[in-house]
Tab-separated table of C-alpha atoms in Angstrom:
chain	number	residue	atom	x	y	z
A	1	MET	CA	16.194	2.551	-13.869
A	2	TYR	CA	12.495	1.892	-14.347
A	3	TYR	CA	10.929	3.332	-17.454
A	4	LEU	CA	8.131	2.468	-19.788
A	5	SER	CA	9.000	4.846	-22.578
A	6	GLN	CA	12.405	4.234	-24.155
A	7	SER	CA	11.918	6.252	-27.313
A	8	SER	CA	14.921	8.463	-26.700
A	9	HIS	CA	17.813	8.801	-24.302
A	10	VAL	CA	19.454	11.526	-22.301
A	11	PRO	CA	22.913	11.522	-20.738
A	12	HIS	CA	23.125	9.918	-17.336
A	13	HIS	CA	25.152	11.593	-14.622
A	14	SER	CA	27.666	8.783	-14.676
A	15	GLY	CA	28.145	9.079	-18.426
A	16	THR	CA	25.962	6.127	-19.395
A	17	SER	CA	22.627	6.567	-21.084
A	18	ILE	CA	19.193	6.137	-19.556
A	19	PRO	CA	15.765	6.044	-21.154
A	20	GLU	CA	13.990	9.370	-21.371
A	21	PHE	CA	11.975	10.079	-18.242
A	22	LYS	CA	8.214	10.278	-18.502
A	23	ALA	CA	6.820	11.729	-15.309
A	24	ASP	CA	3.821	9.469	-14.894
A	25	ILE	CA	4.627	6.204	-16.636
A	26	ALA	CA	7.775	4.887	-15.004
A	27	VAL	CA	7.878	1.099	-14.742
A	28	HIS	CA	10.368	-1.653	-14.034
A	29	ASP	CA	12.989	-2.448	-16.632
A	30	ASP	CA	13.102	-6.230	-16.608
A	31	THR	CA	16.490	-6.259	-18.338
A	32	LYS	CA	17.978	-5.483	-14.903
A	33	THR	CA	18.702	-8.706	-13.043
A	34	TRP	CA	19.318	-9.267	-9.379
A	35	SER	CA	20.676	-12.806	-9.639
A	36	THR	CA	23.543	-12.068	-7.272
A	37	CYS	CA	21.149	-11.013	-4.513
A	38	PRO	CA	20.273	-13.733	-2.005
A	39	THR	CA	16.560	-14.299	-1.578
A	40	HIS	CA	14.771	-15.055	1.647
A	41	PRO	CA	11.307	-16.358	2.557
A	42	GLY	CA	8.819	-13.598	3.170
A	43	GLU	CA	8.556	-14.213	6.889
A	44	GLY	CA	12.097	-12.904	7.273
A	45	THR	CA	12.889	-9.251	7.882
A	46	HIS	CA	15.275	-7.680	5.386
A	47	ALA	CA	14.376	-9.144	1.997
A	48	CYS	CA	17.884	-8.471	0.717
A	49	ALA	CA	20.851	-6.356	1.758
A	50	ASN	CA	19.981	-2.778	0.822
A	51	ALA	CA	23.546	-2.102	-0.267
A	52	HIS	CA	22.983	-4.511	-3.151
A	53	PHE	CA	20.351	-2.175	-4.571
A	54	PHE	CA	21.822	1.114	-3.354
A	55	PRO	CA	25.633	0.949	-3.150
A	56	PRO	CA	26.833	3.436	-0.506
A	57	PRO	CA	28.345	6.628	-1.922
A	58	PRO	CA	31.895	7.704	-1.057
A	59	PRO	CA	31.850	9.399	2.347
A	60	ARG	CA	32.001	13.164	2.708
A	61	GLN	CA	31.933	13.778	-1.038
A	62	VAL	CA	29.244	15.452	-3.129
A	63	VAL	CA	27.964	13.016	-5.743
A	64	PRO	CA	25.046	13.613	-8.127
A	65	THR	CA	21.512	12.651	-7.218
A	66	GLU	CA	20.048	9.922	-9.403
A	67	LEU	CA	16.453	9.006	-10.126
A	68	VAL	CA	15.793	5.324	-9.547
A	69	ASN	CA	12.030	5.301	-10.012
A	70	HIS	CA	9.196	7.796	-10.173
A	71	VAL	CA	5.460	7.879	-10.418
A	72	PRO	CA	3.577	10.943	-9.164
A	73	GLY	CA	3.900	11.215	-5.399
A	74	TRP	CA	6.372	8.319	-5.117
A	75	THR	CA	9.985	9.117	-6.015
A	76	LEU	CA	12.956	6.894	-5.271
A	77	TYR	CA	16.342	8.663	-5.278
A	78	THR	CA	19.914	7.883	-4.526
A	79	ASN	CA	21.860	10.704	-2.874
A	80	LEU	CA	19.124	13.159	-1.964
A	81	TYR	CA	20.396	16.060	0.171
A	82	PHE	CA	18.878	18.231	2.892
A	83	SER	CA	20.167	21.602	4.110
A	84	ASN	CA	18.633	24.776	5.532
A	85	GLY	CA	15.100	23.367	5.490
A	86	THR	CA	15.210	22.299	1.842
A	87	PHE	CA	15.631	18.985	0.057
A	88	PHE	CA	18.217	19.312	-2.699
A	89	ILE	CA	18.730	17.342	-5.873
A	90	VAL	CA	22.314	17.678	-7.101
A	91	SER	CA	22.165	17.596	-10.879
A	92	ASP	CA	23.003	19.444	-14.060
A	93	GLU	CA	19.412	18.921	-15.278
A	94	GLN	CA	16.392	20.894	-14.108
A	95	PHE	CA	12.828	20.018	-13.161
A	96	GLY	CA	10.715	18.831	-16.065
A	97	ASP	CA	13.610	18.725	-18.534
A	98	GLY	CA	13.203	15.081	-19.522
A	99	TYR	CA	15.193	13.515	-16.695
A	100	TRP	CA	13.661	15.055	-13.592
A	101	PRO	CA	9.878	15.276	-13.273
A	102	GLU	CA	8.196	18.536	-12.380
A	103	ARG	CA	8.751	19.557	-8.782
A	104	ARG	CA	4.981	19.463	-8.057
A	105	MET	CA	4.840	15.796	-9.102
A	106	MET	CA	7.330	14.876	-6.374
A	107	THR	CA	6.530	17.115	-3.421
A	108	SER	CA	4.180	19.695	-1.942
A	109	THR	CA	4.043	21.989	1.072
A	110	GLY	CA	2.586	19.103	3.092
A	111	LEU	CA	-0.684	20.857	3.925
A	112	PRO	CA	-3.888	18.814	4.208
A	113	GLY	CA	-5.651	18.176	0.925
A	114	LEU	CA	-8.697	20.448	0.961
A	115	HIS	CA	-10.865	21.526	-1.940
A	116	ASP	CA	-9.930	25.190	-1.589
A	117	ASN	CA	-6.199	25.143	-0.756
A	118	GLY	CA	-4.646	23.794	-3.944
A	119	PRO	CA	-2.475	26.906	-4.510
A	120	GLN	CA	-1.171	26.721	-0.926
A	121	ARG	CA	-0.013	23.138	-1.518
A	122	GLU	CA	2.087	24.020	-4.571
A	123	PRO	CA	5.783	23.585	-3.742
A	124	THR	CA	8.506	26.163	-4.322
A	125	GLU	CA	12.280	26.065	-4.197
A	126	LYS	CA	11.918	26.149	-0.389
A	127	GLU	CA	10.486	22.615	-0.370
A	128	MET	CA	12.779	21.157	-3.034
A	129	ASP	CA	15.426	22.642	-5.292
A	130	ILE	CA	18.106	21.590	-7.761
A	131	ILE	CA	21.712	22.759	-7.614
A	132	THR	CA	24.600	21.666	-9.803
A	133	PRO	CA	27.439	19.472	-8.521
A	134	LYS	CA	29.785	22.455	-8.732
A	135	GLN	CA	27.423	24.611	-6.676
A	136	ALA	CA	27.027	21.844	-4.089
A	137	GLU	CA	30.767	21.376	-3.776
A	138	ALA	CA	31.275	25.113	-3.370
A	139	ILE	CA	28.620	25.335	-0.618
A	140	TRP	CA	29.141	22.082	1.286
A	141	GLY	CA	32.636	20.922	0.391
A	142	ASP	CA	33.299	17.803	2.448
A	143	ARG	CA	30.614	18.730	5.002
A	144	VAL	CA	28.195	16.075	3.744
A	145	PHE	CA	26.921	13.691	6.406
A	146	ASP	CA	25.115	10.479	5.531
A	147	VAL	CA	21.823	9.370	7.026
A	148	GLN	CA	22.868	5.846	6.241
A	149	GLY	CA	20.696	3.172	4.693
A	150	PHE	CA	17.323	3.273	2.948
A	151	SER	CA	14.936	5.945	4.275
A	152	VAL	CA	11.285	6.660	3.558
A	153	LEU	CA	10.445	10.372	3.755
A	154	ALA	CA	6.689	10.712	4.315
A	155	ASN	CA	5.540	14.210	3.398
A	156	ASP	CA	1.879	13.507	4.186
A	157	PRO	CA	-0.068	15.594	6.728
A	158	THR	CA	-1.814	14.066	9.720
A	159	GLN	CA	-5.118	14.275	7.786
A	160	PHE	CA	-5.170	10.576	6.794
A	161	LEU	CA	-2.537	9.144	9.126
A	162	ARG	CA	-4.996	8.293	11.920
A	163	HIS	CA	-6.824	5.855	9.654
A	164	TYR	CA	-5.873	2.172	9.435
A	165	TYR	CA	-6.939	1.823	5.804
A	166	HIS	CA	-5.040	4.869	4.561
A	167	VAL	CA	-1.890	3.837	6.422
A	168	ALA	CA	-1.766	0.059	5.886
A	169	ALA	CA	-3.535	-0.185	2.521
A	170	GLU	CA	-2.147	2.991	0.951
A	171	ILE	CA	1.134	4.228	2.454
A	172	LEU	CA	2.637	0.937	3.656
A	173	LEU	CA	1.207	-1.009	0.733
A	174	GLY	CA	2.638	1.548	-1.704
A	175	ILE	CA	6.081	1.313	-0.087
A	176	GLU	CA	5.936	-2.479	-0.357
A	177	ARG	CA	4.978	-2.238	-4.022
A	178	ILE	CA	7.880	0.124	-4.783
A	179	CYS	CA	10.271	-2.306	-3.084
A	180	THR	CA	8.953	-5.525	-4.633
A	181	ASN	CA	9.005	-3.902	-8.068
A	182	PHE	CA	12.735	-4.643	-7.977
A	183	ASP	CA	11.923	-8.346	-8.294
A	184	PRO	CA	10.385	-9.356	-11.640
A	185	MET	CA	8.742	-12.435	-10.142
A	186	PRO	CA	8.113	-12.655	-6.376
A	187	GLN	CA	7.390	-16.246	-5.428
A	188	PRO	CA	4.190	-17.737	-3.972
A	189	ASP	CA	6.016	-18.714	-0.780
A	190	GLY	CA	6.903	-15.072	-0.126
A	191	THR	CA	10.473	-15.288	-1.380
A	192	VAL	CA	11.475	-11.933	-2.854
A	193	SER	CA	14.614	-10.001	-3.774
A	194	ALA	CA	13.911	-6.430	-2.760
A	195	PRO	CA	15.228	-3.584	-0.622
A	196	SER	CA	13.705	-2.976	2.784
A	197	PRO	CA	13.335	0.465	4.430
A	198	GLU	CA	15.366	0.991	7.578
A	199	ARG	CA	13.611	4.135	8.771
A	200	ILE	CA	10.534	6.191	8.001
A	201	ILE	CA	10.524	9.913	8.732
A	202	PHE	CA	7.147	11.595	9.218
A	203	ILE	CA	7.924	15.175	8.276
A	204	HIS	CA	4.562	16.689	9.250
A	205	THR	CA	3.124	14.595	12.051
A	206	ASP	CA	3.996	13.703	15.598
A	207	GLU	CA	3.446	10.275	17.138
A	208	ALA	CA	-0.131	11.096	18.143
A	209	GLY	CA	-0.860	12.007	14.540
A	210	PHE	CA	0.116	8.505	13.482
A	211	THR	CA	-2.133	6.795	16.022
A	212	ASP	CA	-5.575	5.505	15.080
A	213	GLY	CA	-8.099	4.560	17.754
A	214	PRO	CA	-7.346	0.820	17.922
A	215	GLY	CA	-3.592	1.411	17.546
A	216	LEU	CA	-3.336	-0.557	14.301
A	217	ASP	CA	-1.261	2.004	12.363
A	218	ARG	CA	1.925	1.706	14.393
A	219	PHE	CA	1.361	-1.984	15.017
A	220	TYR	CA	1.121	-2.765	11.298
A	221	LEU	CA	4.180	-0.636	10.498
A	222	HIS	CA	6.367	-2.621	12.889
A	223	ALA	CA	4.798	-5.963	11.997
A	224	GLN	CA	5.499	-5.358	8.308
A	225	TRP	CA	9.088	-4.217	8.974
A	226	PRO	CA	10.145	-5.251	12.506
A	227	HIS	CA	13.530	-3.613	12.002
A	228	ILE	CA	12.209	-0.179	10.921
A	229	THR	CA	12.808	2.959	12.995
A	230	PRO	CA	10.143	5.679	12.797
A	231	LEU	CA	11.106	9.317	13.284
A	232	TYR	CA	8.262	11.739	13.950
A	233	GLN	CA	8.001	15.470	13.289
A	234	PRO	CA	9.505	16.776	16.569
A	235	SER	CA	12.573	14.551	16.233
A	236	TRP	CA	12.901	15.303	12.530
A	237	GLU	CA	12.669	19.051	13.157
A	238	ALA	CA	15.335	18.823	15.857
A	239	MET	CA	17.563	16.865	13.490
A	240	ALA	CA	16.831	19.222	10.583
A	241	SER	CA	17.589	22.291	12.683
A	242	LEU	CA	21.232	21.211	12.893
A	243	MET	CA	21.490	22.087	9.191
A	244	ASP	CA	19.952	25.571	9.574
A	245	ASN	CA	22.049	28.554	8.527
A	246	SER	CA	24.928	26.294	7.743
A	247	ASN	CA	27.147	25.216	4.899
A	248	LYS	CA	26.651	21.530	5.538
A	249	ALA	CA	24.081	18.955	4.463
A	250	TYR	CA	22.579	15.614	5.281
A	251	ARG	CA	22.656	13.081	2.480
A	252	PHE	CA	20.175	10.238	2.113
A	253	PRO	CA	22.026	7.555	0.106
A	254	ALA	CA	18.639	5.942	-0.714
A	255	ALA	CA	15.371	7.753	-0.157
A	256	LEU	CA	11.780	7.092	-1.134
A	257	PHE	CA	9.953	10.428	-0.969
A	258	ILE	CA	6.172	10.048	-0.776
A	259	ASP	CA	3.670	12.852	-1.086
A	260	ARG	CA	-0.120	12.388	-1.115
A	261	THR	CA	-0.804	15.645	-2.952
A	262	GLY	CA	1.766	14.728	-5.585
A	263	SER	CA	0.106	11.381	-6.188
A	264	PHE	CA	-3.256	13.062	-6.814
A	265	ARG	CA	-1.610	15.179	-9.523
A	266	GLY	CA	-0.949	11.995	-11.510
A	267	LYS	CA	-3.500	10.247	-13.677
A	268	TYR	CA	-3.417	6.925	-11.815
A	269	THR	CA	-4.563	8.356	-8.489
A	270	GLU	CA	-6.806	10.850	-10.290
A	271	TRP	CA	-8.630	7.902	-11.876
A	272	THR	CA	-8.798	5.714	-8.770
A	273	SER	CA	-8.474	8.094	-5.774
A	274	ARG	CA	-5.999	5.526	-4.422
A	275	THR	CA	-2.509	6.863	-3.767
A	276	PRO	CA	-0.705	3.513	-4.408
A	277	ALA	CA	-2.185	3.277	-7.906
A	278	GLY	CA	1.027	4.743	-9.347
A	279	PRO	CA	3.355	2.254	-7.646
A	280	TRP	CA	1.004	-0.543	-8.671
A	281	PHE	CA	1.127	0.523	-12.306
A	282	ALA	CA	4.914	0.904	-12.172
A	283	GLY	CA	5.196	-2.772	-11.298
A	284	GLY	CA	3.053	-3.997	-14.168
A	285	GLY	CA	0.674	-6.925	-14.048
A	286	ASP	CA	-3.016	-7.190	-14.800
A	287	PHE	CA	-5.382	-5.422	-12.436
A	288	GLY	CA	-7.881	-7.490	-10.573
A	289	THR	CA	-5.685	-10.555	-10.631
A	290	GLY	CA	-3.223	-9.509	-7.952
A	291	GLY	CA	-0.716	-9.185	-10.786
A	292	VAL	CA	-1.123	-12.285	-12.955
A	293	GLY	CA	1.119	-11.826	-15.942
A	294	ARG	CA	4.059	-10.521	-13.947
A	295	ASN	CA	4.073	-10.846	-10.191
A	296	GLN	CA	0.842	-12.141	-8.735
A	297	PHE	CA	2.450	-12.771	-5.350
A	298	TRP	CA	3.997	-9.332	-4.917
A	299	TYR	CA	2.351	-8.785	-1.480
A	300	GLU	CA	2.952	-12.286	-0.127
A	301	SER	CA	6.252	-11.371	1.526
A	302	ALA	CA	4.583	-8.535	3.477
A	303	ARG	CA	1.591	-10.690	4.383
A	304	ARG	CA	3.829	-13.405	5.790
A	305	ARG	CA	6.016	-10.945	7.691
A	306	VAL	CA	3.001	-9.405	9.416
A	307	LEU	CA	1.425	-12.764	10.229
A	308	SER	CA	4.702	-14.204	11.516
A	309	PHE	CA	4.944	-11.169	13.796
A	310	VAL	CA	1.537	-12.009	15.325
A	311	GLY	CA	2.365	-15.670	15.808
A	312	VAL	CA	0.602	-17.405	12.921
A	313	SER	CA	1.764	-20.991	12.413
A	314	LYS	CA	3.482	-22.285	9.287
A	315	ASP	CA	0.408	-24.435	8.581
A	316	VAL	CA	-1.756	-21.316	8.394
A	317	LEU	CA	0.843	-19.233	6.541
A	318	ASP	CA	0.844	-21.855	3.797
A	319	ILE	CA	-2.944	-21.967	3.228
A	320	GLY	CA	-2.535	-19.749	0.177
A	321	LEU	CA	0.453	-21.712	-1.076
A	322	ARG	CA	-1.493	-24.972	-0.911
A	323	ALA	CA	-4.363	-23.343	-2.800
A	324	MET	CA	-2.336	-21.525	-5.456
A	325	ASP	CA	0.721	-23.729	-6.021
A	326	PRO	CA	0.226	-27.134	-4.341
A	327	PRO	CA	3.523	-28.685	-5.537
A	328	LEU	CA	5.428	-26.059	-3.534
A	329	ALA	CA	3.390	-26.472	-0.362
A	330	PRO	CA	4.201	-28.924	2.403
A	331	PRO	CA	1.175	-30.774	3.809
A	332	ARG	CA	-0.296	-29.578	7.082
A	333	SER	CA	1.580	-30.923	10.086
A	334	ASP	CA	-1.730	-32.085	11.628
A	335	GLY	CA	-2.678	-34.057	8.519
A	336	LEU	CA	-5.962	-32.159	8.109
A	337	GLU	CA	-7.336	-30.473	5.006
A	338	ASP	CA	-7.757	-26.705	4.827
A	339	GLN	CA	-11.334	-25.488	5.223
A	340	TYR	CA	-13.012	-22.441	3.771
A	341	GLN	CA	-13.622	-19.782	6.419
A	342	VAL	CA	-16.294	-17.092	6.249
A	343	THR	CA	-15.535	-14.142	8.528
A	344	TYR	CA	-18.233	-11.566	9.266
A	345	ILE	CA	-16.856	-8.368	10.849
A	346	SER	CA	-19.576	-6.904	13.050
A	347	ARG	CA	-19.890	-3.107	13.334
A	348	GLN	CA	-22.933	-3.171	15.613
A	349	ARG	CA	-21.201	-1.104	18.296
A	350	THR	CA	-20.338	1.715	15.870
A	351	ASN	CA	-22.256	4.523	14.220
A	352	ARG	CA	-22.282	2.706	10.868
A	353	ARG	CA	-24.045	-0.604	11.277
A	354	LEU	CA	-26.729	-2.959	10.081
A	355	ASP	CA	-30.299	-2.840	11.237
A	356	ASP	CA	-30.050	-4.879	14.419
A	357	ASP	CA	-32.678	-7.472	13.436
A	358	ASP	CA	-31.037	-7.908	10.024
A	359	HIS	CA	-27.677	-8.355	11.717
A	360	TRP	CA	-28.838	-11.249	13.877
A	361	ARG	CA	-30.721	-12.880	11.004
A	362	LEU	CA	-27.505	-12.668	9.006
A	363	VAL	CA	-25.431	-14.229	11.805
A	364	ARG	CA	-27.844	-17.155	12.121
A	365	ALA	CA	-27.965	-17.689	8.359
A	366	LEU	CA	-24.185	-17.618	7.997
A	367	ARG	CA	-23.693	-20.024	10.879
A	368	THR	CA	-26.286	-22.436	9.444
A	369	MET	CA	-24.718	-22.239	5.966
A	370	CYS	CA	-21.250	-22.994	7.286
A	371	GLN	CA	-22.481	-25.915	9.392
A	372	ARG	CA	-24.241	-27.349	6.333
A	373	HIS	CA	-21.125	-27.180	4.155
A	374	LYS	CA	-18.597	-27.959	6.917
A	375	TRP	CA	-16.977	-24.562	6.546
A	376	LYS	CA	-15.643	-22.463	9.408
A	377	PHE	CA	-17.567	-19.359	10.481
A	378	TYR	CA	-16.101	-16.542	12.555
A	379	LEU	CA	-18.053	-13.596	13.926
A	380	MET	CA	-15.373	-10.958	14.472
A	381	VAL	CA	-16.191	-8.339	17.098
A	382	ALA	CA	-12.994	-6.307	16.975
A	383	GLU	CA	-13.746	-4.439	20.191
A	384	ASP	CA	-13.423	-7.729	22.090
A	385	MET	CA	-10.231	-8.872	20.389
A	386	THR	CA	-6.569	-7.961	20.458
A	387	LYS	CA	-4.884	-6.771	17.293
A	388	GLU	CA	-3.029	-10.082	17.095
A	389	GLU	CA	-6.264	-12.068	17.392
A	390	GLN	CA	-7.905	-10.079	14.596
A	391	MET	CA	-4.964	-10.660	12.292
A	392	ARG	CA	-4.807	-14.359	13.066
A	393	VAL	CA	-8.463	-14.671	12.045
A	394	ALA	CA	-7.739	-12.813	8.801
A	395	ALA	CA	-4.940	-15.283	8.042
A	396	GLU	CA	-7.493	-18.109	7.715
A	397	THR	CA	-10.288	-16.175	6.016
A	398	THR	CA	-11.501	-17.120	2.548
A	399	VAL	CA	-14.460	-14.698	2.439
A	400	PHE	CA	-14.609	-11.431	4.360
A	401	LEU	CA	-18.005	-9.790	4.894
A	402	ALA	CA	-18.558	-6.400	6.545
A	403	VAL	CA	-20.314	-3.084	6.397
A	404	HIS	CA	-18.073	-0.506	4.686
A	405	GLY	CA	-15.336	0.379	7.172
A	406	ASN	CA	-11.807	0.021	8.447
A	407	GLY	CA	-12.123	-3.642	9.371
A	408	LEU	CA	-12.013	-4.655	5.720
A	409	THR	CA	-8.390	-3.487	5.662
A	410	HIS	CA	-7.675	-6.926	7.129
A	411	MET	CA	-8.114	-8.252	3.578
A	412	LEU	CA	-4.380	-7.490	3.278
A	413	LEU	CA	-3.818	-10.614	5.352
A	414	GLN	CA	-6.226	-12.954	3.560
A	415	PRO	CA	-4.363	-15.839	1.956
A	416	PRO	CA	-4.199	-15.733	-1.845
A	417	HIS	CA	-6.803	-18.211	-3.044
A	418	PRO	CA	-8.779	-18.898	-6.244
A	419	ARG	CA	-11.977	-18.441	-4.210
A	420	SER	CA	-10.994	-15.541	-1.946
A	421	ALA	CA	-13.528	-12.726	-1.850
A	422	VAL	CA	-14.423	-9.489	-0.092
A	423	MET	CA	-18.100	-8.590	0.362
A	424	GLU	CA	-19.019	-5.071	1.422
A	425	MET	CA	-22.470	-4.012	2.614
A	426	PHE	CA	-23.781	-0.488	2.016
A	427	HIS	CA	-27.025	1.336	2.647
A	428	PRO	CA	-28.451	1.530	-0.882
A	429	PRO	CA	-27.776	3.388	-3.078
A	430	GLY	CA	-24.495	4.414	-1.412
A	431	PHE	CA	-21.239	3.001	-2.679
A	432	ALA	CA	-17.525	3.860	-2.255
A	433	ARG	CA	-14.733	2.136	-4.185
A	434	ASP	CA	-11.930	2.114	-1.630
A	435	TYR	CA	-11.992	-1.604	-0.918
A	436	GLU	CA	-12.944	-2.624	-4.436
A	437	TRP	CA	-9.643	-1.321	-5.781
A	438	THR	CA	-7.625	-2.850	-2.954
A	439	ALA	CA	-9.298	-6.235	-3.429
A	440	GLY	CA	-8.373	-6.113	-7.101
A	441	ILE	CA	-4.670	-5.525	-6.642
A	442	LEU	CA	-4.560	-8.343	-4.068
A	443	GLY	CA	-6.416	-10.783	-6.317
A	444	HIS	CA	-9.616	-11.116	-4.244
A	445	ARG	CA	-12.998	-11.099	-5.955
A	446	TYR	CA	-15.166	-8.189	-4.816
A	447	TYR	CA	-18.918	-7.907	-4.178
A	448	THR	CA	-21.150	-5.023	-3.144
A	449	ILE	CA	-24.317	-5.934	-1.219
A	450	HIS	CA	-27.272	-3.519	-1.400
A	451	ASN	CA	-29.914	-5.132	0.808
A	452	ASP	CA	-31.284	-7.810	-1.577
A	453	THR	CA	-29.047	-7.030	-4.576
A	454	SER	CA	-25.420	-7.916	-5.211
A	455	TYR	CA	-22.933	-6.466	-7.667
A	456	THR	CA	-19.601	-7.790	-8.799
A	457	PRO	CA	-17.311	-6.419	-11.495
A	458	PRO	CA	-17.803	-5.534	-14.243
A	459	ASP	CA	-21.324	-4.805	-12.940
A	460	LEU	CA	-20.775	-2.233	-10.213
A	461	ALA	CA	-23.021	0.005	-8.178
A	462	HIS	CA	-22.834	3.702	-8.989
A	463	GLN	CA	-20.455	5.523	-6.664
A	464	GLU	CA	-22.300	8.013	-4.486
A	465	TYR	CA	-22.335	9.222	-0.905
A	466	PRO	CA	-25.887	9.960	0.279
A	467	ASP	CA	-26.321	11.318	3.782
A	468	TRP	CA	-27.556	7.982	5.084
A	469	ILE	CA	-24.615	5.909	3.773
A	470	PHE	CA	-23.202	5.985	7.295
A	471	GLY	CA	-26.480	5.237	9.079
A	472	LYS	CA	-27.354	2.946	11.951
A	473	ASP	CA	-30.052	0.991	10.103
A	474	ILE	CA	-28.369	-0.449	7.004
A	475	PRO	CA	-30.677	-3.163	5.612
A	476	VAL	CA	-29.516	-6.545	4.340
A	477	GLN	CA	-31.296	-9.711	3.309
A	478	ALA	CA	-29.461	-12.664	4.810
A	479	GLN	CA	-30.399	-15.064	2.031
A	480	THR	CA	-28.937	-12.720	-0.581
A	481	VAL	CA	-25.596	-12.831	1.220
A	482	VAL	CA	-25.763	-16.607	1.665
A	483	GLY	CA	-26.476	-17.068	-2.037
A	484	VAL	CA	-23.495	-14.959	-3.069
A	485	ILE	CA	-21.131	-16.786	-0.716
A	486	GLU	CA	-22.318	-20.227	-1.837
A	487	GLU	CA	-21.853	-19.276	-5.465
A	488	GLN	CA	-18.365	-17.957	-4.714
A	489	LEU	CA	-17.255	-21.053	-2.796
A	490	LEU	CA	-19.159	-23.785	-4.650
A	491	GLY	CA	-19.720	-22.470	-8.167
A	492	GLU	CA	-17.386	-22.148	-11.107
A	493	ILE	CA	-14.043	-20.629	-10.121
A	494	LYS	CA	-14.186	-17.254	-11.807
A	495	GLY	CA	-11.133	-15.673	-10.255
A	496	PRO	CA	-11.275	-12.076	-9.079
A	497	GLY	CA	-12.664	-10.949	-12.421
A	498	HIS	CA	-11.566	-7.325	-12.391
A	499	TRP	CA	-12.640	-5.564	-14.858
A	500	LYS	CA	-12.488	-2.476	-17.179
A	501	SER	CA	-13.858	0.083	-14.793
A	502	TRP	CA	-11.098	2.532	-13.943
A	503	GLY	CA	-9.403	3.545	-17.162
A	504	PRO	CA	-6.768	2.217	-19.510
A	505	GLY	CA	-3.644	0.968	-17.808
A	506	VAL	CA	-4.790	1.570	-14.270
A	507	GLY	CA	-7.245	-0.858	-13.848
A	508	TYR	CA	-9.464	-3.555	-14.281
């Protein structure tokens, strides 16, 4: 079990004792060891046999549901049941009694998150209920049928599922964090001992609802877990209908239930507006460092899996390893030294872009700077590139620069590096913190560029969304950008430097 508070204990279903549950502060218990689990380099698929973490229950028998881990909106169960349109917890305890969190912290009705429909998103016993083992045995008997393996149940609406950032850098990143939290110290070469989801069920969206314009959502899902099987709403509803008006149930031997509305009911997402903030906190580590102090390389396994999927060479995969832990890294096979790479993601064909003259002045200045210092420069025009090509560029990038937008999600694939940075240009005075938070949990330093002014934590621009934040004439002074990059790559190594800006415990 993962808990932060261990001030008192309640009886466990199996007769042992577990720490008292606190609904929004569950973290990993490092007294649990996984030394018997084989570990594999991160470019593999299954990080470890799921049965090691979730031993299969006896077939066709009702066994109690157990809580493995919970933060608001992210709940990991063993033996979660489904019958007659309802998810069932089989337990002698009730919601909010000290073992189980409140129902509303785990699930919702799955409606889009709008400002005026909060009451309609509150769950009832129809969405999730608790029955005792005796009640379950009386209703289902031996008519319990396993959906074998480790499943992710995504209760999110389509609202944010057509958006690369919200899928890759929130949902998939949060799943990865929940899984790697099983390992107290993921290694810089991507080696990790962790479970790996075998299917993901989208309860409220069809395949079109999980398809962004460039097609990156589905691509990233399968690159991160090549073995995963997605099940979309029509197939789930057909499967679920087999349990309607019946005295039988499906059982999920291991299930991670994720719910966007539930995460916003917790303080970590309330503070940050980032749904994976809870899973991040559950894993421990210092914000803004990628996790220094516990597991700085928690995302390295996922990064390597995705990049291996798109054909990145071992030489490139190990750029971060050579930078962060040289004794572990083999030399490049070509005998060359790694170079810094500055990648500028152009948005000039979109509705949110730089002033065109400023854009070209910036391109010339960046190219001249990189030639002077013998760095690599890449002008990324995503519309002219395949998904694989974009990701291969990200794999070699030290500094990403872009106008606020989806392209910066590629920072997930930047190699860990003492000088890695993300620089985001806004029309002043506009500023949004989406990518600032993500940069912090990955260990990249973050900069905001407002024309001729730069900010880096703890000195941040004020968050606001003026009408012109998404304009077509965003100004930028090229020499301001060049100065920031040169300081980042040539000056004192400051690290990511995040920061005391979100609130105690959650960040920075």
